PDB file of C-alpha atoms and ligand atoms in Angstrom:
ATOM      1  CA  UNK A   1      26.495   2.155 -95.936  1.00  0.00           C
ATOM      2  CA  UNK A   2      23.990  -0.682 -96.005  1.00  0.00           C
ATOM      3  CA  UNK A   3      22.301   0.703 -99.103  1.00  0.00           C
ATOM      4  CA  UNK A   4      25.681   1.133-100.838  1.00  0.00           C
ATOM      5  CA  UNK A   5      26.419  -2.554-100.229  1.00  0.00           C
ATOM      6  CA  UNK A   6      22.954  -3.556-101.442  1.00  0.00           C
ATOM      7  CA  UNK A   7      23.364  -1.476-104.619  1.00  0.00           C
ATOM      8  CA  UNK A   8      26.739  -3.123-105.186  1.00  0.00           C
ATOM      9  CA  UNK A   9      25.315  -6.637-104.742  1.00  0.00           C
ATOM     10  CA  UNK A  10      22.389  -5.824-107.024  1.00  0.00           C
ATOM     11  CA  UNK A  11      24.551  -4.326-109.789  1.00  0.00           C
ATOM     12  CA  UNK A  12      27.061  -7.193-109.478  1.00  0.00           C
ATOM     13  CA  UNK A  13      24.233  -9.637-110.152  1.00  0.00           C
ATOM     14  CA  UNK A  14      23.271  -7.606-113.176  1.00  0.00           C
ATOM     15  CA  UNK A  15      26.861  -7.442-114.371  1.00  0.00           C
ATOM     16  CA  UNK A  16      27.996 -10.989-113.660  1.00  0.00           C
ATOM     17  CA  UNK A  17      24.823 -13.037-113.197  1.00  0.00           C
ATOM     18  CA  UNK A  18      23.901 -13.380-116.854  1.00  0.00           C
ATOM     19  CA  UNK A  19      26.455 -13.448-119.637  1.00  0.00           C
ATOM     20  CA  UNK A  20      25.948 -11.033-122.497  1.00  0.00           C
ATOM     21  CA  UNK A  21      25.511 -13.181-125.577  1.00  0.00           C
ATOM     22  CA  UNK A  22      25.436 -12.179-129.214  1.00  0.00           C
ATOM     23  CA  UNK A  23      25.230 -14.199-132.393  1.00  0.00           C
ATOM     24  CA  UNK A  24      27.176 -12.762-135.300  1.00  0.00           C
ATOM     25  CA  UNK A  25      26.922 -13.945-138.866  1.00  0.00           C
ATOM     26  CA  UNK A  26      30.275 -14.068-140.652  1.00  0.00           C
ATOM     27  CA  UNK A  27      29.026 -15.593-143.887  1.00  0.00           C
ATOM     28  CA  UNK A  28      25.358 -15.644-144.848  1.00  0.00           C
ATOM     29  CA  UNK A  29      25.901 -17.281-148.252  1.00  0.00           C
ATOM     30  CA  UNK A  30      26.361 -20.791-149.578  1.00  0.00           C
ATOM     31  CA  UNK A  31      29.005 -22.219-151.907  1.00  0.00           C
ATOM     32  CA  UNK A  32      28.263 -20.054-154.966  1.00  0.00           C
ATOM     33  CA  UNK A  33      30.242 -17.100-156.119  1.00  0.00           C
ATOM     34  CA  UNK A  34      27.938 -14.333-157.306  1.00  0.00           C
ATOM     35  CA  UNK A  35      25.862 -14.145-154.133  1.00  0.00           C
ATOM     36  CA  UNK A  36      28.207 -11.428-152.844  1.00  0.00           C
ATOM     37  CA  UNK A  37      28.295 -13.163-149.478  1.00  0.00           C
ATOM     38  CA  UNK A  38      30.901 -15.111-147.576  1.00  0.00           C
ATOM     39  CA  UNK A  39      30.171 -18.812-147.149  1.00  0.00           C
ATOM     40  CA  UNK A  40      28.912 -20.116-143.827  1.00  0.00           C
ATOM     41  CA  UNK A  41      30.450 -18.944-140.565  1.00  0.00           C
ATOM     42  CA  UNK A  42      29.067 -17.819-137.199  1.00  0.00           C
ATOM     43  CA  UNK A  43      30.487 -16.444-133.975  1.00  0.00           C
ATOM     44  CA  UNK A  44      28.974 -16.727-130.538  1.00  0.00           C
ATOM     45  CA  UNK A  45      30.160 -13.663-128.607  1.00  0.00           C
ATOM     46  CA  UNK A  46      30.113 -14.071-124.828  1.00  0.00           C
ATOM     47  CA  UNK A  47      30.765 -10.971-122.711  1.00  0.00           C
ATOM     48  CA  UNK A  48      32.422  -9.285-125.698  1.00  0.00           C
ATOM     49  CA  UNK A  49      34.715 -12.204-126.562  1.00  0.00           C
ATOM     50  CA  UNK A  50      34.591 -14.337-129.709  1.00  0.00           C
ATOM     51  CA  UNK A  51      34.508 -17.663-127.844  1.00  0.00           C
ATOM     52  CA  UNK A  52      32.792 -20.090-130.228  1.00  0.00           C
ATOM     53  CA  UNK A  53      33.071 -20.407-133.983  1.00  0.00           C
ATOM     54  CA  UNK A  54      30.581 -22.447-136.016  1.00  0.00           C
ATOM     55  CA  UNK A  55      31.786 -23.393-139.521  1.00  0.00           C
ATOM     56  CA  UNK A  56      34.313 -21.347-141.471  1.00  0.00           C
ATOM     57  CA  UNK A  57      33.717 -21.368-145.233  1.00  0.00           C
ATOM     58  CA  UNK A  58      35.340 -19.241-147.927  1.00  0.00           C
ATOM     59  CA  UNK A  59      35.324 -15.535-147.088  1.00  0.00           C
ATOM     60  CA  UNK A  60      34.512 -16.077-143.402  1.00  0.00           C
ATOM     61  CA  UNK A  61      38.139 -15.351-142.524  1.00  0.00           C
ATOM     62  CA  UNK A  62      37.915 -11.801-143.892  1.00  0.00           C
ATOM     63  CA  UNK A  63      34.615 -11.232-142.067  1.00  0.00           C
ATOM     64  CA  UNK A  64      36.233 -12.568-138.879  1.00  0.00           C
ATOM     65  CA  UNK A  65      38.784  -9.747-139.148  1.00  0.00           C
ATOM     66  CA  UNK A  66      36.193  -7.146-140.089  1.00  0.00           C
ATOM     67  CA  UNK A  67      34.071  -7.797-136.985  1.00  0.00           C
ATOM     68  CA  UNK A  68      37.195  -7.666-134.822  1.00  0.00           C
ATOM     69  CA  UNK A  69      36.961 -11.253-133.617  1.00  0.00           C
ATOM     70  CA  UNK A  70      40.121 -12.533-131.954  1.00  0.00           C
ATOM     71  CA  UNK A  71      41.688 -15.963-132.414  1.00  0.00           C
ATOM     72  CA  UNK A  72      43.142 -16.069-128.855  1.00  0.00           C
ATOM     73  CA  UNK A  73      39.585 -15.732-127.508  1.00  0.00           C
ATOM     74  CA  UNK A  74      38.360 -18.859-129.325  1.00  0.00           C
ATOM     75  CA  UNK A  75      37.693 -21.930-127.182  1.00  0.00           C
ATOM     76  CA  UNK A  76      35.788 -24.140-129.582  1.00  0.00           C
ATOM     77  CA  UNK A  77      35.170 -24.615-133.306  1.00  0.00           C
ATOM     78  CA  UNK A  78      32.055 -26.564-134.304  1.00  0.00           C
ATOM     79  CA  UNK A  79      31.907 -27.951-137.834  1.00  0.00           C
ATOM     80  CA  UNK A  80      28.439 -28.938-138.985  1.00  0.00           C
ATOM     81  CA  UNK A  81      29.972 -30.936-141.842  1.00  0.00           C
ATOM     82  CA  UNK A  82      33.065 -30.891-144.020  1.00  0.00           C
ATOM     83  CA  UNK A  83      31.814 -29.392-147.278  1.00  0.00           C
ATOM     84  CA  UNK A  84      34.024 -26.644-148.737  1.00  0.00           C
ATOM     85  CA  UNK A  85      31.546 -23.842-148.003  1.00  0.00           C
ATOM     86  CA  UNK A  86      31.769 -24.727-144.280  1.00  0.00           C
ATOM     87  CA  UNK A  87      35.488 -25.383-143.854  1.00  0.00           C
ATOM     88  CA  UNK A  88      37.597 -23.747-146.600  1.00  0.00           C
ATOM     89  CA  UNK A  89      39.027 -20.888-144.497  1.00  0.00           C
ATOM     90  CA  UNK A  90      40.268 -23.084-141.620  1.00  0.00           C
ATOM     91  CA  UNK A  91      43.885 -23.124-142.921  1.00  0.00           C
ATOM     92  CA  UNK A  92      43.804 -19.309-143.117  1.00  0.00           C
ATOM     93  CA  UNK A  93      42.617 -19.136-139.504  1.00  0.00           C
ATOM     94  CA  UNK A  94      45.333 -21.483-138.296  1.00  0.00           C
ATOM     95  CA  UNK A  95      48.107 -19.683-140.156  1.00  0.00           C
ATOM     96  CA  UNK A  96      47.007 -16.285-138.895  1.00  0.00           C
ATOM     97  CA  UNK A  97      46.965 -17.642-135.327  1.00  0.00           C
ATOM     98  CA  UNK A  98      50.762 -17.739-135.535  1.00  0.00           C
ATOM     99  CA  UNK A  99      50.805 -13.933-135.504  1.00  0.00           C
ATOM    100  CA  UNK A 100      48.679 -13.702-132.349  1.00  0.00           C
ATOM    101  CA  UNK A 101      49.203 -14.662-128.712  1.00  0.00           C
ATOM    102  CA  UNK A 102      46.841 -17.652-129.163  1.00  0.00           C
ATOM    103  CA  UNK A 103      47.956 -20.602-127.038  1.00  0.00           C
ATOM    104  CA  UNK A 104      46.650 -23.770-125.417  1.00  0.00           C
ATOM    105  CA  UNK A 105      44.125 -26.144-126.928  1.00  0.00           C
ATOM    106  CA  UNK A 106      41.588 -25.051-129.515  1.00  0.00           C
ATOM    107  CA  UNK A 107      38.940 -27.777-129.568  1.00  0.00           C
ATOM    108  CA  UNK A 108      37.361 -28.624-132.896  1.00  0.00           C
ATOM    109  CA  UNK A 109      34.328 -30.891-133.249  1.00  0.00           C
ATOM    110  CA  UNK A 110      32.749 -32.382-136.347  1.00  0.00           C
ATOM    111  CA  UNK A 111      31.119 -35.506-137.741  1.00  0.00           C
ATOM    112  CA  UNK A 112      32.507 -39.014-138.020  1.00  0.00           C
ATOM    113  CA  UNK A 113      33.363 -40.473-141.422  1.00  0.00           C
ATOM    114  CA  UNK A 114      31.244 -42.401-143.897  1.00  0.00           C
ATOM    115  CA  UNK A 115      31.912 -43.693-147.427  1.00  0.00           C
ATOM    116  CA  UNK A 116      31.903 -40.168-148.835  1.00  0.00           C
ATOM    117  CA  UNK A 117      33.732 -38.112-146.254  1.00  0.00           C
ATOM    118  CA  UNK A 118      36.680 -38.551-143.893  1.00  0.00           C
ATOM    119  CA  UNK A 119      36.189 -38.191-140.166  1.00  0.00           C
ATOM    120  CA  UNK A 120      36.832 -34.728-138.744  1.00  0.00           C
ATOM    121  CA  UNK A 121      39.983 -35.969-137.003  1.00  0.00           C
ATOM    122  CA  UNK A 122      41.274 -37.413-140.279  1.00  0.00           C
ATOM    123  CA  UNK A 123      40.234 -34.292-142.199  1.00  0.00           C
ATOM    124  CA  UNK A 124      42.408 -32.147-139.921  1.00  0.00           C
ATOM    125  CA  UNK A 125      45.308 -34.629-140.235  1.00  0.00           C
ATOM    126  CA  UNK A 126      44.979 -34.589-144.046  1.00  0.00           C
ATOM    127  CA  UNK A 127      45.183 -30.801-143.961  1.00  0.00           C
ATOM    128  CA  UNK A 128      47.976 -30.225-141.479  1.00  0.00           C
ATOM    129  CA  UNK A 129      49.776 -33.320-140.199  1.00  0.00           C
ATOM    130  CA  UNK A 130      53.518 -33.410-140.677  1.00  0.00           C
ATOM    131  CA  UNK A 131      54.382 -35.815-143.495  1.00  0.00           C
ATOM    132  CA  UNK A 132      50.756 -36.170-144.567  1.00  0.00           C
ATOM    133  CA  UNK A 133      49.000 -32.828-144.751  1.00  0.00           C
ATOM    134  CA  UNK A 134      48.578 -30.542-147.737  1.00  0.00           C
ATOM    135  CA  UNK A 135      49.796 -27.766-145.418  1.00  0.00           C
ATOM    136  CA  UNK A 136      52.152 -29.971-143.417  1.00  0.00           C
ATOM    137  CA  UNK A 137      54.262 -26.936-142.584  1.00  0.00           C
ATOM    138  CA  UNK A 138      51.527 -26.138-140.032  1.00  0.00           C
ATOM    139  CA  UNK A 139      51.906 -29.606-138.472  1.00  0.00           C
ATOM    140  CA  UNK A 140      53.370 -28.145-135.284  1.00  0.00           C
ATOM    141  CA  UNK A 141      49.792 -27.157-134.361  1.00  0.00           C
ATOM    142  CA  UNK A 142      48.969 -30.868-134.080  1.00  0.00           C
ATOM    143  CA  UNK A 143      52.122 -32.411-132.624  1.00  0.00           C
ATOM    144  CA  UNK A 144      52.449 -30.436-129.401  1.00  0.00           C
ATOM    145  CA  UNK A 145      55.272 -28.132-130.491  1.00  0.00           C
ATOM    146  CA  UNK A 146      53.390 -24.908-131.344  1.00  0.00           C
ATOM    147  CA  UNK A 147      51.840 -22.711-128.651  1.00  0.00           C
ATOM    148  CA  UNK A 148      48.368 -23.245-130.138  1.00  0.00           C
ATOM    149  CA  UNK A 149      47.238 -26.864-130.552  1.00  0.00           C
ATOM    150  CA  UNK A 150      44.228 -27.990-132.575  1.00  0.00           C
ATOM    151  CA  UNK A 151      42.459 -30.874-130.868  1.00  0.00           C
ATOM    152  CA  UNK A 152      39.970 -32.447-133.274  1.00  0.00           C
ATOM    153  CA  UNK A 153      37.187 -34.755-132.072  1.00  0.00           C
ATOM    154  CA  UNK A 154      34.714 -36.864-134.016  1.00  0.00           C
ATOM    155  CA  UNK A 155      31.102 -36.889-132.917  1.00  0.00           C
ATOM    156  CA  UNK A 156      29.314 -40.203-133.411  1.00  0.00           C
ATOM    157  CA  UNK A 157      26.358 -40.348-135.741  1.00  0.00           C
ATOM    158  CA  UNK A 158      23.382 -40.245-133.378  1.00  0.00           C
ATOM    159  CA  UNK A 159      19.772 -39.219-133.586  1.00  0.00           C
ATOM    160  CA  UNK A 160      19.768 -38.624-129.860  1.00  0.00           C
ATOM    161  CA  UNK A 161      20.874 -35.209-128.654  1.00  0.00           C
ATOM    162  CA  UNK A 162      24.219 -35.529-126.853  1.00  0.00           C
ATOM    163  CA  UNK A 163      26.201 -33.098-124.765  1.00  0.00           C
ATOM    164  CA  UNK A 164      29.669 -32.735-126.296  1.00  0.00           C
ATOM    165  CA  UNK A 165      31.199 -29.870-124.305  1.00  0.00           C
ATOM    166  CA  UNK A 166      30.769 -28.348-120.867  1.00  0.00           C
ATOM    167  CA  UNK A 167      32.873 -25.552-119.433  1.00  0.00           C
ATOM    168  CA  UNK A 168      31.469 -23.224-116.798  1.00  0.00           C
ATOM    169  CA  UNK A 169      28.035 -22.136-117.955  1.00  0.00           C
ATOM    170  CA  UNK A 170      28.702 -23.088-121.603  1.00  0.00           C
ATOM    171  CA  UNK A 171      27.087 -26.370-122.613  1.00  0.00           C
ATOM    172  CA  UNK A 172      27.146 -27.563-126.223  1.00  0.00           C
ATOM    173  CA  UNK A 173      24.916 -30.268-127.655  1.00  0.00           C
ATOM    174  CA  UNK A 174      24.963 -32.036-131.023  1.00  0.00           C
ATOM    175  CA  UNK A 175      22.699 -34.311-133.029  1.00  0.00           C
ATOM    176  CA  UNK A 176      22.893 -35.859-136.501  1.00  0.00           C
ATOM    177  CA  UNK A 177      20.880 -34.286-139.301  1.00  0.00           C
ATOM    178  CA  UNK A 178      20.182 -35.499-142.828  1.00  0.00           C
ATOM    179  CA  UNK A 179      22.208 -33.736-145.556  1.00  0.00           C
ATOM    180  CA  UNK A 180      22.013 -36.136-148.484  1.00  0.00           C
ATOM    181  CA  UNK A 181      24.806 -38.702-148.120  1.00  0.00           C
ATOM    182  CA  UNK A 182      27.093 -36.395-146.124  1.00  0.00           C
ATOM    183  CA  UNK A 183      27.567 -36.858-142.367  1.00  0.00           C
ATOM    184  CA  UNK A 184      26.198 -33.666-140.801  1.00  0.00           C
ATOM    185  CA  UNK A 185      25.404 -32.264-137.358  1.00  0.00           C
ATOM    186  CA  UNK A 186      23.265 -29.569-135.823  1.00  0.00           C
ATOM    187  CA  UNK A 187      24.521 -27.865-132.658  1.00  0.00           C
ATOM    188  CA  UNK A 188      23.010 -26.082-129.729  1.00  0.00           C
ATOM    189  CA  UNK A 189      25.103 -23.723-127.637  1.00  0.00           C
ATOM    190  CA  UNK A 190      23.687 -22.930-124.180  1.00  0.00           C
ATOM    191  CA  UNK A 191      25.221 -20.105-122.164  1.00  0.00           C
ATOM    192  CA  UNK A 192      23.435 -20.141-118.820  1.00  0.00           C
ATOM    193  CA  UNK A 193      19.772 -19.794-119.696  1.00  0.00           C
ATOM    194  CA  UNK A 194      20.498 -18.381-123.181  1.00  0.00           C
ATOM    195  CA  UNK A 195      20.868 -20.504-126.281  1.00  0.00           C
ATOM    196  CA  UNK A 196      21.542 -20.506-130.003  1.00  0.00           C
ATOM    197  CA  UNK A 197      20.848 -23.513-132.230  1.00  0.00           C
ATOM    198  CA  UNK A 198      22.511 -24.037-135.607  1.00  0.00           C
ATOM    199  CA  UNK A 199      20.767 -26.300-138.109  1.00  0.00           C
ATOM    200  CA  UNK A 200      23.727 -26.566-140.477  1.00  0.00           C
ATOM    201  CA  UNK A 201      22.835 -27.949-143.895  1.00  0.00           C
ATOM    202  CA  UNK A 202      20.011 -30.480-143.598  1.00  0.00           C
ATOM    203  CA  UNK A 203      16.675 -31.391-145.109  1.00  0.00           C
ATOM    204  CA  UNK A 204      14.684 -32.357-142.004  1.00  0.00           C
ATOM    205  CA  UNK A 205      14.347 -36.095-142.734  1.00  0.00           C
ATOM    206  CA  UNK A 206      15.752 -37.215-139.366  1.00  0.00           C
ATOM    207  CA  UNK A 207      13.364 -35.010-137.345  1.00  0.00           C
ATOM    208  CA  UNK A 208      16.112 -34.338-134.819  1.00  0.00           C
ATOM    209  CA  UNK A 209      16.363 -30.534-135.018  1.00  0.00           C
ATOM    210  CA  UNK A 210      12.922 -30.109-133.432  1.00  0.00           C
ATOM    211  CA  UNK A 211      14.218 -31.653-130.194  1.00  0.00           C
ATOM    212  CA  UNK A 212      17.616 -29.943-130.236  1.00  0.00           C
ATOM    213  CA  UNK A 213      16.137 -26.490-130.836  1.00  0.00           C
ATOM    214  CA  UNK A 214      13.285 -26.767-128.310  1.00  0.00           C
ATOM    215  CA  UNK A 215      12.535 -23.281-126.911  1.00  0.00           C
ATOM    216  CA  UNK A 216      15.921 -21.951-128.049  1.00  0.00           C
ATOM    217  CA  UNK A 217      16.458 -18.178-128.246  1.00  0.00           C
ATOM    218  CA  UNK A 218      17.649 -18.219-131.853  1.00  0.00           C
ATOM    219  CA  UNK A 219      17.378 -20.987-134.421  1.00  0.00           C
ATOM    220  CA  UNK A 220      19.781 -20.366-137.311  1.00  0.00           C
ATOM    221  CA  UNK A 221      18.181 -22.232-140.221  1.00  0.00           C
ATOM    222  CA  UNK A 222      19.678 -22.603-143.670  1.00  0.00           C
ATOM    223  CA  UNK A 223      17.587 -21.126-146.453  1.00  0.00           C
ATOM    224  CA  UNK A 224      19.384 -22.808-149.361  1.00  0.00           C
ATOM    225  CA  UNK A 225      16.388 -23.907-151.449  1.00  0.00           C
ATOM    226  CA  UNK A 226      13.123 -22.203-152.356  1.00  0.00           C
ATOM    227  CA  UNK A 227       9.522 -23.309-152.031  1.00  0.00           C
ATOM    228  CA  UNK A 228       8.817 -26.203-154.382  1.00  0.00           C
ATOM    229  CA  UNK A 229      12.379 -27.561-154.483  1.00  0.00           C
ATOM    230  CA  UNK A 230      12.563 -31.276-155.312  1.00  0.00           C
ATOM    231  CA  UNK A 231      15.150 -33.944-156.191  1.00  0.00           C
ATOM    232  CA  UNK A 232      18.768 -33.477-155.105  1.00  0.00           C
ATOM    233  CA  UNK A 233      18.159 -29.976-153.683  1.00  0.00           C
ATOM    234  CA  UNK A 234      15.340 -31.223-151.432  1.00  0.00           C
ATOM    235  CA  UNK A 235      17.449 -34.211-150.349  1.00  0.00           C
ATOM    236  CA  UNK A 236      20.123 -31.785-149.135  1.00  0.00           C
ATOM    237  CA  UNK A 237      18.221 -28.803-147.784  1.00  0.00           C
ATOM    238  CA  UNK A 238      15.037 -27.693-145.988  1.00  0.00           C
ATOM    239  CA  UNK A 239      12.374 -25.995-148.036  1.00  0.00           C
ATOM    240  CA  UNK A 240      10.802 -22.946-146.332  1.00  0.00           C
ATOM    241  CA  UNK A 241       7.760 -25.073-145.427  1.00  0.00           C
ATOM    242  CA  UNK A 242       9.981 -27.565-143.597  1.00  0.00           C
ATOM    243  CA  UNK A 243      11.758 -24.739-141.747  1.00  0.00           C
ATOM    244  CA  UNK A 244       8.299 -23.516-140.706  1.00  0.00           C
ATOM    245  CA  UNK A 245       7.173 -26.952-139.514  1.00  0.00           C
ATOM    246  CA  UNK A 246      10.364 -27.462-137.488  1.00  0.00           C
ATOM    247  CA  UNK A 247      10.038 -23.983-135.959  1.00  0.00           C
ATOM    248  CA  UNK A 248       6.392 -24.679-135.118  1.00  0.00           C
ATOM    249  CA  UNK A 249       7.465 -27.729-133.083  1.00  0.00           C
ATOM    250  CA  UNK A 250      10.681 -26.313-131.607  1.00  0.00           C
ATOM    251  CA  UNK A 251       9.162 -22.958-130.764  1.00  0.00           C
ATOM    252  CA  UNK A 252      12.316 -20.794-130.919  1.00  0.00           C
ATOM    253  CA  UNK A 253      12.035 -17.130-129.925  1.00  0.00           C
ATOM    254  CA  UNK A 254      13.504 -16.136-133.288  1.00  0.00           C
ATOM    255  CA  UNK A 255      14.473 -17.783-136.564  1.00  0.00           C
ATOM    256  CA  UNK A 256      17.445 -16.392-138.473  1.00  0.00           C
ATOM    257  CA  UNK A 257      17.734 -17.521-142.088  1.00  0.00           C
ATOM    258  CA  UNK A 258      21.247 -17.881-143.452  1.00  0.00           C
ATOM    259  CA  UNK A 259      23.125 -19.895-146.148  1.00  0.00           C
ATOM    260  CA  UNK A 260      21.157 -17.811-148.644  1.00  0.00           C
ATOM    261  CA  UNK A 261      21.728 -18.766-152.253  1.00  0.00           C
ATOM    262  CA  UNK A 262      20.907 -17.324-155.662  1.00  0.00           C
ATOM    263  CA  UNK A 263      17.857 -19.584-155.826  1.00  0.00           C
ATOM    264  CA  UNK A 264      16.423 -18.144-152.581  1.00  0.00           C
ATOM    265  CA  UNK A 265      17.686 -14.551-152.761  1.00  0.00           C
ATOM    266  CA  UNK A 266      14.904 -12.340-154.111  1.00  0.00           C
ATOM    267  CA  UNK A 267      12.274 -14.840-152.971  1.00  0.00           C
ATOM    268  CA  UNK A 268      12.104 -13.636-149.381  1.00  0.00           C
ATOM    269  CA  UNK A 269       8.406 -12.791-149.515  1.00  0.00           C
ATOM    270  CA  UNK A 270       7.378 -16.299-150.597  1.00  0.00           C
ATOM    271  CA  UNK A 271       9.824 -17.848-148.140  1.00  0.00           C
ATOM    272  CA  UNK A 272       8.437 -15.807-145.260  1.00  0.00           C
ATOM    273  CA  UNK A 273       4.856 -16.611-146.242  1.00  0.00           C
ATOM    274  CA  UNK A 274       5.649 -20.351-146.295  1.00  0.00           C
ATOM    275  CA  UNK A 275       7.359 -20.276-142.892  1.00  0.00           C
ATOM    276  CA  UNK A 276       4.581 -18.205-141.323  1.00  0.00           C
ATOM    277  CA  UNK A 277       1.998 -20.798-142.346  1.00  0.00           C
ATOM    278  CA  UNK A 278       3.382 -22.863-139.464  1.00  0.00           C
ATOM    279  CA  UNK A 279       5.462 -20.538-137.280  1.00  0.00           C
ATOM    280  CA  UNK A 280       4.152 -17.167-136.165  1.00  0.00           C
ATOM    281  CA  UNK A 281       7.304 -15.892-134.466  1.00  0.00           C
ATOM    282  CA  UNK A 282      10.027 -13.538-135.671  1.00  0.00           C
ATOM    283  CA  UNK A 283      11.948 -14.514-138.822  1.00  0.00           C
ATOM    284  CA  UNK A 284      15.005 -12.532-139.950  1.00  0.00           C
ATOM    285  CA  UNK A 285      17.081 -12.842-143.106  1.00  0.00           C
ATOM    286  CA  UNK A 286      20.783 -12.756-142.237  1.00  0.00           C
ATOM    287  CA  UNK A 287      23.440 -10.773-144.018  1.00  0.00           C
ATOM    288  CA  UNK A 288      27.197 -10.945-143.543  1.00  0.00           C
ATOM    289  CA  UNK A 289      28.101  -9.394-140.206  1.00  0.00           C
ATOM    290  CA  UNK A 290      24.469  -9.251-138.961  1.00  0.00           C
ATOM    291  CA  UNK A 291      24.460  -9.205-135.167  1.00  0.00           C
ATOM    292  CA  UNK A 292      21.686 -10.560-132.917  1.00  0.00           C
ATOM    293  CA  UNK A 293      21.591 -10.029-129.190  1.00  0.00           C
ATOM    294  CA  UNK A 294      20.137 -12.748-126.966  1.00  0.00           C
ATOM    295  CA  UNK A 295      18.047 -10.985-124.354  1.00  0.00           C
TER     296      UNK A 295
HETATM  297 ZN1   ZN B   1      26.529 -25.525-147.311  1.00  0.00          ZN
END
């Protein structure tokens, strides 16, 4: 009897002690058509449920269906910034929620405004608010009348890592990153001792990702520009050498390269060589629907 109880306690610890966490890529592309990829979107699966969504660009909605993610299981949406290739499918997600049992508050975080972009709260109002939004017929998701309510929150521009969400063993952190003149954030999602860090679009100038991603299990870095990029492209995005230098300092267990564009596709060998000059760990090139288990 004693041994039966001990086996039960031991297997319970195995079953319930550590959450099973997977990162799934919805869209591994950028804003171009012709890359045959959906634009940016990621799911953090926790114990088989699609709990956290990071960005939701064009095409991510179809991938969301294809990987069998469920809107009622979503707790949080994290927007790295408000460019089209990171947000365009949000109206599709909200409309399709109507046909599910989704209810309660769906929290949505994103950057504060500057001269070029609205705040995330205002962005959501401009999309959906009754009397104001382009899709004002979905305004009941903001005014308390629909079962599912979108609660948007702005995150202040800060070069210090800040905790923005805590629920059970899920802790989410954010920090500002430099993406040209566009307000942009990187996020880290901790689930117990496991973690995934999302660079979003950034060029490395703020040197904030190194701290956020310290010893993370997976660093999702955006591979939007090739070695040797200069000018506007280098003001917006990390070259492979910069990804390598950040990974060298942050020391993630794995780097997953996403936001792949026509200018980086086909240049994987050079990209890998550049990154490995600084970072000797595992580097993977993401495709749509790629799945990575956090061990
Ligand atoms: Zn982008």
